């Protein structure tokens, strides 16, 4: 018997404090309360929970809510208990975290009819004793939340979800409501079939989130990009998703070092830390949470202003769900994802150990992601189409492709050339190999196949290697070519490709959508290093070197003692004009900047002024030191307290040699340490003087190796290293 609208509204107000329903909520609730199945597709934040919570409270019996997220259950149950004061029995959850005593409490409340809502984890639902217990009670309906978990084509497949129908039959049937935020037409039909609700009324709200802005960025220098973005958006809350825990940790640390309040969140952290970090984000003590995908399910922070994908997600479902956490309040929500094809290759490699069927699916989902990332069409339109919805406009005005349309060219001939090349060879090759052949760039592999002798070699030499890689990718996305992951990415021509080559037609390809291959995962380069080796202002660099040489003569110091080459190169790139800015250059600490920097910044300021140079509104990303910063801090404090180096080493389980390396990297970063107390005790005064003089007057660099070679066998390496440190701290830093 359906419940009338007036009653529903008054319950809505009474229990949840809301004045009106959102979207289709009321329709859905009336449908369910009249005893019929429902299938709800509503974007994240749309208000799905209420579609079963309210009916559960007003209907006779207990509603069984199947949800995959144990952590979330407790929150939801607490929330319901909060609505209905003083009656904790009203909602319960059943999952593996409960003790025996807690389970019997649940049982009691269930049997007495007090419980209106029971959240169950799918694996608990399969347990015989739970099934027996549920058989004894009256069930109002079953809600299957996050229903996409049923489908292998969803982004979060859970095998136990496929048994739900059979278990429901066993316990006793009742209406079913399935809910999800992400369902392609394929997933949607999987869900309905599997739950046996083909006849259910489907309530599909638009998935469009007009307030979200979508952008795909080239992953050439993502850390820098991210830091810049956050600095341009001070005080705003954001989530950054990375695929690995390691990356999460690293990035969170890097952000902190660069003055951004951020914390990590991933499944490797203990529950307490995770809860704390999440709370601090919700309470806005920190601005940014860096997380693996585990974060965000069930958190309900309305004003997340940006969601950044450091790594391209494995599927568009996942991507859309995660971006959906931005701008829930309808306000600004910027969604930026970094993309490089290298990441795709990496993800494909991870899949190789999996069963073939799973690989096939994974590969398809990934391909959709590549197509999305590389496309020059409106991203909103692509996403809507992906979720089976039409987006009638061509220009949404809120995605990178609509705001900056990419140039296109007719790539008909180029595509045919690639197809012919692949077809001409009896064996199959990878993208890079094919691109090299067409661009006419030889290498050992090409020579070994004598591919530099075939007619195709250099057939497309008007274009670069990169260009050909891009066109091949676009061919894959359009299904003219296929990349086989089992054979490590060899390229095949598809039937569609052959057809195209037989009867080609104009084919608009994107120009200059040039995704630079990403950085490697472990390349936390020291500040500026990524950009050194050219790229700087060569005229300025020459002037800086001249100045260094003049000054070093005047001060009777070796040039390297003033500033090393990497520091000068950084100056020629970032044009620092203040002491503070200078400190961002490699190997320049506060002391050095103050002691020797003035002439350099003055020269740069004059140069900038005279040449009308626009200085980059730029900054150097301060990098995470190789070892843990905790170690560094401990060492610096130990030396301040004049502890024997042996004791410091022992406390940190370091060899003396390792400790010295740590100290060297601390000093190289520009921190000054006073090691005299230790040197005086352990090194002979004369020896100190001799080595010190050597560095001051003879050394051509601060290399320990050179020093050992120059000084001869009379000196112990540890002594040389210690005195060198003393010298660097006193003179160079
Ligand atoms: P979903 O599960 O669809 O992602 P939730 O059920 O978590 O979304 O709801 C998202 C937010 O919307 C919650 O903060 C919830 O309190 C709020 N909400 C739900 N229904 C209404 C309503 N009728 N009026 C106002 N806010 C609502
Ligand atoms: Mg939900
Ligand atoms: Zn658009």
XYZ file of C-alpha atoms and ligand atoms in Angstrom:
762
model
C 0.000 0.000 0.000
C 1.555 3.233 -1.127
C 2.066 5.963 1.398
C 0.677 9.344 0.473
C 2.779 12.329 -0.372
C 1.777 14.306 2.667
C 2.880 11.608 5.066
C 6.149 11.192 3.214
C 6.873 14.898 3.417
C 6.167 15.038 7.100
C 8.406 12.010 7.719
C 11.092 13.611 5.585
C 11.013 16.655 7.809
C 10.655 14.681 11.017
C 13.485 12.219 10.444
C 15.861 14.043 8.155
C 14.985 17.663 8.645
C 14.587 18.299 4.893
C 11.753 20.367 3.490
C 11.548 18.822 0.073
C 12.677 15.835 -1.899
C 15.548 16.051 -4.320
C 15.119 14.961 -7.917
C 13.222 11.715 -8.270
C 13.371 10.789 -4.601
C 9.676 11.052 -3.951
C 8.697 9.116 -7.072
C 11.162 6.397 -6.190
C 10.009 6.170 -2.606
C 6.351 5.975 -3.556
C 7.140 3.286 -6.052
C 9.060 1.228 -3.531
C 6.556 1.648 -0.751
C 3.853 0.366 -3.085
C 5.772 -2.902 -3.172
C 7.468 -2.720 -6.560
C 11.081 -3.156 -7.649
C 13.090 -0.074 -8.531
C 16.388 0.576 -10.213
C 17.907 3.929 -9.356
C 20.703 5.532 -11.353
C 21.693 8.770 -9.772
C 25.045 10.509 -9.718
C 27.139 10.642 -6.575
C 25.673 13.117 -4.160
C 22.255 12.813 -5.740
C 20.700 11.509 -2.541
C 20.344 7.793 -3.095
C 20.489 6.759 0.565
C 17.300 8.558 1.366
C 15.493 6.496 -1.280
C 15.740 3.466 0.980
C 16.229 5.021 4.413
C 12.939 6.830 4.458
C 10.887 3.859 3.176
C 12.616 1.628 5.723
C 11.481 3.896 8.520
C 7.877 4.104 7.380
C 7.268 0.567 6.148
C 6.392 -2.458 8.154
C 9.263 -4.861 8.830
C 13.013 -4.535 8.428
C 14.808 -3.307 5.334
C 17.970 -5.180 4.401
C 20.587 -2.859 2.923
C 23.433 -4.573 1.143
C 26.443 -2.359 0.860
C 30.081 -3.216 0.200
C 31.649 -0.669 2.438
C 32.133 -1.712 6.012
C 33.524 1.622 7.081
C 30.586 3.412 5.622
C 28.013 1.242 7.317
C 28.867 2.458 10.730
C 28.581 6.077 9.634
C 25.220 5.485 8.052
C 23.912 3.611 11.028
C 25.128 6.348 13.361
C 23.451 8.920 11.160
C 20.105 7.096 11.253
C 20.328 6.679 15.008
C 20.948 10.394 15.192
C 17.726 11.105 13.310
C 15.709 8.932 15.617
C 16.794 9.962 19.065
C 17.180 7.487 21.847
C 16.537 4.333 19.925
C 19.729 2.685 18.861
C 17.934 -0.503 17.954
C 16.366 1.189 14.972
C 19.412 0.589 12.753
C 22.141 -1.999 12.889
C 24.842 -3.405 10.728
C 26.167 -6.893 10.292
C 29.685 -7.372 9.135
C 32.882 -9.152 10.014
C 33.914 -6.459 12.485
C 31.271 -7.353 15.082
C 31.932 -9.354 18.238
C 29.725 -12.247 19.397
C 28.070 -10.047 22.002
C 27.325 -7.350 19.443
C 25.833 -9.904 17.089
C 23.462 -11.207 19.712
C 22.355 -7.661 20.450
C 21.568 -7.180 16.773
C 19.689 -10.445 16.815
C 17.568 -9.441 19.755
C 16.579 -6.109 18.238
C 15.815 -7.768 14.936
C 13.585 -10.421 16.418
C 11.740 -7.940 18.605
C 10.916 -5.970 15.477
C 12.630 -2.865 16.707
C 15.117 -2.675 13.835
C 13.927 -0.918 10.707
C 17.221 -0.925 8.814
C 19.861 -3.596 8.744
C 23.038 -2.941 6.792
C 24.744 -6.118 5.680
C 28.073 -6.665 3.989
C 27.680 -9.084 1.081
C 30.066 -11.588 2.627
C 28.039 -11.611 5.847
C 24.877 -12.169 3.881
C 26.270 -15.417 2.539
C 26.757 -16.859 6.044
C 24.301 -19.641 6.903
C 23.568 -18.457 10.446
C 22.706 -14.976 9.217
C 20.416 -16.348 6.554
C 18.640 -18.456 9.172
C 18.212 -15.422 11.396
C 16.803 -13.301 8.580
C 14.334 -16.002 7.682
C 12.664 -15.383 11.017
C 11.874 -11.727 10.519
C 9.582 -9.747 8.284
C 11.501 -8.012 5.567
C 10.099 -4.815 4.087
C 12.444 -4.731 1.084
C 16.017 -5.295 -0.011
C 18.224 -2.396 -1.049
C 21.329 -3.150 -3.055
C 23.542 -0.083 -2.804
C 26.548 0.392 -5.093
C 24.845 -2.100 -7.366
C 27.492 -1.758 -10.088
C 29.569 -4.149 -7.949
C 27.450 -6.891 -9.517
C 28.916 -6.429 -12.953
C 32.335 -7.395 -14.137
C 31.992 -4.405 -16.396
C 31.658 -2.060 -13.483
C 34.685 -0.550 -11.871
C 34.393 -2.352 -8.585
C 33.324 -5.889 -9.274
C 32.633 -8.064 -6.206
C 31.906 -11.722 -6.823
C 29.738 -12.062 -3.681
C 27.361 -9.529 -5.187
C 26.424 -12.064 -7.838
C 24.902 -14.356 -5.240
C 22.504 -11.790 -3.856
C 19.504 -12.979 -5.887
C 19.881 -16.588 -4.764
C 20.188 -15.547 -1.145
C 17.133 -13.329 -1.353
C 15.178 -16.290 -2.689
C 16.392 -18.302 0.244
C 15.514 -15.740 2.892
C 12.211 -14.807 1.343
C 11.395 -12.415 -1.469
C 10.444 -8.797 -1.018
C 10.726 -5.770 -3.302
C 14.248 -4.910 -4.406
C 15.707 -1.477 -4.930
C 19.086 -1.361 -6.617
C 21.091 1.859 -6.593
C 24.245 3.008 -8.283
C 25.988 6.154 -9.362
C 27.773 4.635 -12.269
C 26.289 2.414 -14.850
C 26.977 2.179 -18.512
C 24.202 0.503 -20.511
C 26.168 -2.727 -20.272
C 26.471 -2.571 -16.488
C 22.853 -1.572 -16.174
C 21.625 -4.647 -17.995
C 23.998 -6.861 -15.998
C 22.561 -5.535 -12.756
C 18.963 -6.025 -13.752
C 19.536 -9.516 -15.082
C 21.550 -10.631 -12.146
C 19.136 -9.342 -9.550
C 16.197 -10.631 -11.549
C 14.596 -7.186 -11.729
C 14.272 -6.780 -15.492
C 10.814 -5.394 -14.970
C 11.816 -2.876 -12.346
C 10.980 0.741 -12.961
C 14.195 2.508 -13.902
C 14.731 5.929 -12.384
C 17.575 7.520 -14.161
C 18.502 11.072 -13.376
C 20.803 12.998 -15.602
C 24.415 12.332 -14.840
C 25.450 15.710 -16.002
C 27.066 17.834 -13.350
C 26.992 21.273 -14.930
C 29.120 22.845 -12.219
C 32.074 20.527 -12.790
C 34.903 21.494 -15.103
C 36.869 18.709 -16.788
C 40.406 18.920 -18.001
C 43.069 16.465 -19.085
C 46.649 17.585 -18.732
C 49.847 16.433 -20.143
C 51.803 14.573 -17.505
C 55.182 16.074 -18.142
C 55.690 17.754 -14.818
C 52.638 16.864 -12.752
C 54.061 17.684 -9.331
C 54.929 21.165 -10.358
C 51.573 21.610 -12.053
C 49.745 20.432 -8.982
C 51.666 22.683 -6.632
C 51.077 25.649 -8.891
C 47.390 24.865 -9.155
C 46.949 24.565 -5.411
C 48.899 27.748 -4.773
C 46.608 29.532 -7.186
C 43.633 28.189 -5.255
C 44.617 28.905 -1.685
C 42.404 27.666 1.104
C 40.254 25.493 -1.127
C 39.624 21.858 -0.326
C 40.716 19.227 -2.771
C 41.387 15.556 -3.251
C 44.293 14.149 -5.228
C 44.054 10.546 -6.324
C 47.096 8.416 -7.035
C 47.170 4.761 -7.948
C 49.864 3.623 -5.546
C 50.324 4.041 -1.837
C 53.920 4.981 -2.361
C 52.962 7.848 -4.630
C 50.348 8.988 -2.124
C 52.952 9.182 0.621
C 55.500 10.920 -1.546
C 53.126 13.478 -2.917
C 51.652 14.310 0.481
C 55.141 14.922 1.788
C 56.123 16.985 -1.220
C 53.076 19.201 -0.818
C 53.878 19.811 2.829
C 57.439 20.713 2.017
C 56.036 23.220 -0.422
C 53.826 24.814 2.177
C 50.567 23.052 1.372
C 48.630 21.433 4.176
C 48.061 17.891 3.004
C 47.697 14.418 4.461
C 47.832 10.952 2.959
C 45.037 8.412 2.980
C 45.334 4.830 1.826
C 44.572 1.305 2.919
C 48.108 0.753 4.181
C 47.648 3.250 7.010
C 46.175 1.950 10.228
C 42.509 2.615 10.826
C 43.145 5.250 13.457
C 45.442 7.334 11.277
C 43.057 7.029 8.383
C 40.124 8.184 10.457
C 42.177 11.044 11.861
C 43.365 12.201 8.468
C 39.870 12.032 7.073
C 38.511 14.017 10.012
C 41.167 16.666 9.682
C 40.184 17.058 6.057
C 36.500 17.270 6.894
C 37.233 19.765 9.670
C 39.349 21.781 7.245
C 42.463 21.631 9.331
C 44.137 20.565 6.141
C 43.286 21.565 2.602
C 44.281 18.584 0.583
C 43.977 14.881 0.988
C 46.188 12.713 -1.188
C 44.587 9.335 -1.514
C 44.238 6.083 -3.284
C 40.744 5.412 -4.570
C 39.791 3.996 -1.188
C 39.134 7.534 -0.050
C 35.941 9.358 -0.585
C 33.369 6.625 -0.701
C 30.767 7.811 1.695
C 32.470 11.000 2.712
C 30.180 13.850 2.243
C 32.098 17.080 2.112
C 29.995 19.447 0.089
C 32.679 21.967 -0.813
C 35.473 19.937 -2.338
C 36.680 22.416 -4.941
C 39.014 20.237 -6.938
C 39.675 16.606 -7.651
C 42.982 15.850 -9.279
C 43.909 12.510 -10.770
C 47.648 12.266 -10.579
C 47.418 8.989 -12.462
C 44.879 8.269 -15.123
C 42.163 6.042 -13.643
C 41.570 2.495 -14.807
C 38.065 3.172 -16.033
C 35.783 6.054 -16.813
C 33.321 4.750 -14.243
C 35.925 5.180 -11.552
C 36.940 8.540 -12.924
C 33.406 9.829 -12.973
C 32.671 8.597 -9.498
C 35.799 10.234 -8.143
C 35.348 13.520 -9.962
C 31.777 13.421 -8.670
C 33.090 14.207 -5.207
C 33.880 17.748 -6.304
C 31.347 20.521 -5.990
C 28.540 18.542 -4.395
C 27.039 21.783 -3.161
C 26.637 22.928 -6.727
C 29.569 25.332 -6.470
C 32.897 25.254 -8.239
C 34.448 21.846 -8.884
C 37.558 21.517 -11.032
C 38.476 18.045 -12.179
C 41.941 17.700 -13.586
C 43.494 14.428 -14.661
C 47.072 13.903 -15.762
C 47.549 11.633 -18.673
C 50.499 9.994 -20.307
C 50.395 6.955 -22.470
C 53.172 5.473 -20.411
C 50.764 5.122 -17.516
C 48.410 3.164 -19.695
C 51.199 0.805 -20.630
C 51.974 0.410 -16.959
C 48.363 -0.381 -16.115
C 48.262 -2.929 -18.898
C 51.339 -4.584 -17.517
C 49.714 -4.895 -14.098
C 46.884 -6.760 -15.740
C 49.053 -9.381 -17.292
C 48.946 -11.702 -14.310
C 45.158 -11.774 -14.255
C 42.792 -14.281 -15.869
C 42.316 -13.660 -19.571
C 38.638 -12.747 -19.323
C 39.387 -10.164 -16.698
C 42.252 -8.811 -18.785
C 39.946 -8.443 -21.754
C 37.503 -6.401 -19.729
C 40.224 -4.377 -18.094
C 41.720 -3.650 -21.463
C 38.418 -2.460 -22.880
C 37.786 -0.158 -19.940
C 41.276 1.224 -20.234
C 40.870 1.818 -23.914
C 37.781 3.875 -23.213
C 39.827 5.927 -20.819
C 42.526 6.490 -23.428
C 39.917 7.487 -25.960
C 38.470 9.965 -23.519
C 41.831 11.411 -22.563
C 43.063 11.775 -26.115
C 39.834 13.008 -27.565
C 39.397 16.557 -28.698
C 35.644 16.471 -28.322
C 33.659 17.980 -25.516
C 34.486 15.907 -22.455
C 31.059 16.311 -20.959
C 29.503 14.981 -24.126
C 31.874 12.009 -24.125
C 31.107 11.196 -20.514
C 27.382 11.501 -20.974
C 27.502 9.280 -24.045
C 29.539 6.782 -22.129
C 26.817 6.550 -19.520
C 24.176 6.159 -22.170
C 22.875 9.690 -22.051
C 22.593 12.198 -24.841
C 24.171 15.575 -24.376
C 22.684 17.709 -27.084
C 25.083 20.638 -27.074
C 28.399 20.570 -28.888
C 30.116 23.037 -26.663
C 29.583 22.779 -22.919
C 31.776 25.743 -22.106
C 33.262 23.977 -19.116
C 35.869 21.533 -20.315
C 39.338 22.018 -21.728
C 38.341 20.924 -25.216
C 35.457 23.351 -25.400
C 37.465 26.211 -23.996
C 40.551 25.529 -26.124
C 39.595 23.658 -29.238
C 42.509 21.662 -30.657
C 43.552 21.941 -34.256
C 42.654 19.036 -36.433
C 43.936 17.704 -39.719
C 42.790 15.131 -42.221
C 44.841 12.061 -41.353
C 43.408 9.794 -44.011
C 46.688 9.202 -45.819
C 48.696 8.841 -42.653
C 46.344 6.228 -41.253
C 46.464 4.259 -44.498
C 50.236 4.384 -44.459
C 50.330 2.847 -40.998
C 47.818 0.167 -41.891
C 49.790 -0.729 -45.013
C 53.013 -0.881 -43.067
C 51.582 -3.241 -40.459
C 49.978 -5.389 -43.148
C 53.195 -5.546 -45.143
C 55.149 -7.277 -42.414
C 54.809 -10.930 -41.527
C 55.520 -10.211 -37.885
C 53.985 -7.733 -35.489
C 55.676 -4.862 -33.735
C 55.108 -2.277 -31.059
C 54.026 1.299 -31.584
C 57.488 2.750 -31.142
C 59.029 0.425 -33.663
C 56.442 1.295 -36.282
C 56.788 4.999 -35.583
C 60.552 4.774 -35.963
C 60.219 3.078 -39.324
C 57.860 5.716 -40.682
C 59.857 8.609 -39.284
C 62.991 7.030 -40.731
C 64.809 6.771 -37.441
C 67.042 3.785 -37.201
C 68.148 1.947 -34.098
C 69.580 -1.435 -33.210
C 66.217 -3.171 -33.290
C 65.345 -1.684 -36.677
C 68.707 -2.744 -38.064
C 68.380 -6.249 -36.700
C 65.173 -6.671 -38.708
C 66.697 -4.761 -41.628
C 63.709 -2.489 -41.466
C 65.902 0.380 -42.518
C 65.993 -1.245 -45.936
C 62.242 -1.552 -46.549
C 60.322 0.941 -48.694
C 58.366 2.175 -45.679
C 61.480 3.305 -43.893
C 61.287 7.083 -43.815
C 58.042 7.047 -45.804
C 56.665 9.556 -43.328
C 59.834 11.422 -42.516
C 58.086 14.775 -42.866
C 56.709 14.005 -39.454
C 58.404 13.138 -36.194
C 58.528 9.900 -34.278
C 56.150 11.470 -31.749
C 53.680 12.393 -34.450
C 53.546 8.813 -35.668
C 53.101 7.449 -32.154
C 50.172 9.823 -31.753
C 48.555 8.816 -35.015
C 48.907 5.146 -34.122
C 47.234 5.804 -30.762
C 44.421 7.571 -32.510
C 44.127 4.574 -34.849
C 43.760 2.310 -31.826
C 41.150 4.534 -30.288
C 39.182 4.417 -33.529
C 39.526 0.635 -33.698
C 41.488 0.587 -36.948
C 44.370 -0.896 -35.064
C 44.471 -3.107 -32.065
C 47.066 -3.527 -29.436
C 47.428 -6.963 -28.065
C 48.324 -6.910 -24.390
C 49.129 -10.561 -24.168
C 51.851 -10.257 -26.708
C 53.216 -7.166 -24.954
C 51.583 -4.490 -27.006
C 52.137 -5.662 -30.566
C 50.007 -3.837 -33.098
C 47.506 -5.577 -35.371
C 45.187 -4.195 -38.020
C 41.509 -4.824 -37.346
C 38.889 -5.707 -39.914
C 37.644 -2.152 -39.556
C 41.152 -0.911 -40.332
C 41.382 -3.012 -43.476
C 38.016 -1.722 -44.547
C 39.181 1.837 -44.008
C 42.288 1.216 -46.078
C 40.204 -0.254 -48.898
C 37.826 2.687 -48.911
C 39.452 5.554 -47.056
C 37.533 8.663 -46.134
C 38.525 11.952 -44.551
C 39.573 11.276 -40.996
C 39.954 14.187 -38.655
C 42.811 13.611 -36.267
C 44.011 15.895 -33.567
C 47.086 17.899 -34.089
C 49.438 18.853 -31.338
C 47.484 16.967 -28.776
C 50.837 15.939 -27.711
C 51.005 14.096 -24.465
C 54.539 13.957 -23.314
C 55.457 10.711 -21.734
C 55.233 10.926 -18.030
C 57.890 11.076 -15.493
C 59.003 7.876 -13.952
C 57.764 7.035 -10.568
C 61.018 7.325 -8.770
C 62.452 10.443 -10.210
C 62.144 12.866 -7.406
C 64.779 15.044 -8.863
C 66.453 17.649 -6.788
C 65.036 21.090 -7.247
C 65.384 22.312 -10.754
C 67.300 19.323 -12.003
C 64.495 18.330 -14.300
C 64.979 21.498 -16.209
C 68.730 21.801 -16.167
C 70.938 20.924 -19.050
C 69.917 23.610 -21.486
C 66.672 25.442 -21.584
C 68.012 28.333 -19.579
C 68.874 31.804 -20.771
C 72.307 31.198 -22.289
C 73.275 34.865 -22.427
C 72.449 35.334 -18.783
C 74.223 32.104 -17.905
C 77.411 33.357 -19.526
C 77.148 36.638 -17.604
C 76.606 34.808 -14.350
C 79.659 32.661 -14.950
C 81.736 35.719 -15.641
C 80.535 37.340 -12.472
C 81.353 34.220 -10.534
C 84.833 34.148 -11.936
C 85.438 37.846 -11.105
C 84.133 37.464 -7.606
C 86.095 34.345 -6.906
C 89.288 36.152 -7.824
C 88.381 39.054 -5.627
C 87.509 36.860 -2.669
C 90.317 34.382 -3.259
C 87.872 31.556 -3.302
C 87.380 28.825 -5.828
C 84.430 29.562 -8.124
C 82.539 26.428 -7.072
C 82.628 27.614 -3.496
C 80.483 30.576 -4.485
C 77.876 28.815 -6.570
C 77.943 25.520 -8.388
C 77.012 25.200 -12.048
C 73.580 23.751 -11.302
C 72.810 26.832 -9.193
C 73.795 29.172 -12.028
C 71.713 27.159 -14.468
C 68.716 27.451 -12.200
C 69.266 31.207 -12.007
C 69.268 31.400 -15.790
C 65.861 29.746 -15.802
C 64.011 31.319 -12.921
C 65.602 34.787 -12.837
C 65.674 35.187 -9.060
C 65.950 38.832 -8.008
C 65.731 38.499 -4.249
C 67.678 36.589 -1.680
C 64.616 34.466 -0.958
C 64.098 33.533 -4.553
C 67.753 32.709 -4.906
C 67.432 30.132 -2.188
C 65.214 28.083 -4.435
C 68.166 27.321 -6.682
C 70.010 24.078 -6.313
C 72.545 23.893 -3.528
C 71.834 27.420 -2.350
C 71.050 27.701 1.311
C 70.276 30.769 3.311
C 73.894 31.399 4.277
C 75.196 31.179 0.762
C 72.402 33.324 -0.610
C 73.154 36.026 1.928
C 76.918 35.844 1.673
C 77.394 35.714 -2.062
C 73.980 36.281 -3.569
C 73.670 40.047 -3.693
C 75.809 40.641 -6.786
C 74.062 37.837 -8.593
C 70.514 38.973 -7.904
C 71.488 42.529 -8.796
C 72.899 41.409 -12.084
C 69.794 39.376 -12.823
C 67.455 42.225 -11.866
C 69.300 44.573 -14.208
C 69.296 42.012 -16.988
C 65.577 41.352 -16.581
C 64.826 45.059 -16.624
C 66.987 45.891 -19.635
C 65.731 43.034 -21.728
C 62.100 43.389 -20.735
C 62.029 39.801 -19.591
C 58.860 38.565 -18.068
C 59.902 36.493 -15.132
C 58.001 33.285 -14.770
C 55.437 33.602 -11.980
C 57.230 30.542 -11.140
C 58.729 28.777 -8.286
C 60.977 25.865 -7.851
C 59.418 22.809 -6.391
C 61.304 21.932 -3.286
C 61.915 18.267 -3.469
C 61.686 15.571 -0.891
C 65.094 14.504 0.228
C 66.044 10.951 -0.543
C 65.946 9.672 2.959
C 63.134 10.240 5.340
C 62.906 13.737 6.675
C 62.507 12.284 10.130
C 66.045 10.956 9.889
C 67.321 14.323 8.769
C 65.630 16.159 11.549
C 67.047 13.768 14.090
C 70.559 14.233 12.751
C 70.354 18.006 12.715
C 69.040 18.059 16.268
C 71.683 15.574 17.395
C 74.470 17.701 16.006
C 72.954 20.779 17.608
C 73.081 18.963 20.911
C 76.663 17.978 20.145
C 76.108 14.254 20.281
C 78.920 12.013 19.118
C 78.296 11.010 15.533
C 78.669 7.375 16.550
C 75.719 7.752 18.908
C 73.587 9.449 16.284
C 74.419 6.689 13.835
C 73.592 3.981 16.350
C 70.286 5.587 17.289
C 69.219 5.557 13.649
C 70.785 2.171 12.841
C 73.076 3.775 10.306
C 76.656 2.908 9.428
C 79.050 5.796 9.946
C 79.425 5.982 6.210
C 75.674 6.287 5.723
C 75.442 8.917 8.391
C 78.122 10.987 6.671
C 76.208 10.712 3.414
C 73.088 11.969 5.153
C 75.004 14.874 6.644
C 76.486 15.642 3.254
C 73.072 15.818 1.688
C 71.825 18.051 4.503
C 74.731 20.399 3.960
C 74.363 20.254 0.183
C 70.796 21.430 0.581
C 72.142 24.546 2.218
C 71.814 23.826 5.915
C 74.764 24.838 8.018
C 75.921 22.452 10.697
C 78.572 22.984 13.325
C 80.657 19.832 13.479
C 83.655 21.371 15.222
C 82.938 19.761 18.563
C 83.250 16.357 16.986
C 86.116 17.094 14.605
C 88.220 18.554 17.399
C 87.895 15.319 19.333
C 88.496 12.929 16.508
C 90.817 14.556 13.978
C 94.278 15.878 14.586
C 94.485 19.699 14.354
C 97.235 19.652 11.755
C 95.320 17.286 9.592
C 92.265 19.507 9.790
C 94.314 22.466 8.715
C 95.912 20.686 5.782
C 92.677 19.368 4.399
C 90.953 22.702 4.972
C 93.663 24.519 3.058
C 93.411 22.069 0.258
C 89.717 22.796 -0.236
C 90.263 26.485 0.077
C 93.149 26.894 -2.289
C 93.605 23.914 -4.512
C 90.406 21.995 -5.025
C 88.665 22.451 -8.364
C 85.416 21.156 -6.987
C 84.090 19.809 -3.743
C 84.495 16.218 -4.874
C 85.664 13.842 -2.151
C 87.118 11.497 -4.725
C 89.305 14.191 -6.242
C 90.385 15.231 -2.792
C 91.426 11.720 -1.911
C 93.369 11.451 -5.131
C 95.030 14.836 -4.683
C 95.800 14.529 -1.013
C 97.320 11.089 -1.266
C 97.194 8.162 1.023
C 98.106 10.047 4.184
C 94.528 10.913 4.936
C 91.655 8.831 6.041
C 88.486 9.254 3.973
C 86.315 9.914 6.985
C 88.651 12.714 8.018
C 88.532 14.232 4.565
C 84.785 14.062 4.497
C 84.460 15.640 7.921
C 86.797 18.506 7.172
C 85.177 19.037 3.808
C 81.850 19.397 5.612
C 83.378 21.882 8.016
C 84.763 23.837 5.100
C 81.489 23.842 3.203
C 79.583 25.019 6.247
C 82.014 27.745 7.134
C 82.940 29.038 3.728
C 80.664 27.784 1.051
C 77.272 27.666 2.684
P 24.555 9.352 -2.913
O 24.505 8.069 -2.136
O 23.584 9.422 -4.028
O 25.934 9.706 -3.375
P 23.768 10.553 -0.445
O 22.627 9.676 -0.190
O 25.011 10.279 0.326
O 24.123 10.563 -1.982
O 23.300 12.042 -0.274
C 24.119 13.140 -0.582
C 23.787 14.347 0.248
O 22.524 14.870 -0.088
C 23.730 14.041 1.728
O 24.405 15.068 2.400
C 22.268 14.050 2.051
O 22.037 14.422 3.388
C 21.754 15.104 1.086
N 20.332 14.947 0.773
C 19.704 13.804 0.408
N 18.393 14.046 0.183
C 18.186 15.349 0.416
C 17.030 16.219 0.375
N 15.837 15.771 0.012
N 17.208 17.516 0.678
C 18.423 17.979 1.033
N 19.541 17.232 1.098
C 19.432 15.933 0.795
Mg 25.523 6.383 -1.622
Zn 32.841 20.580 -23.202
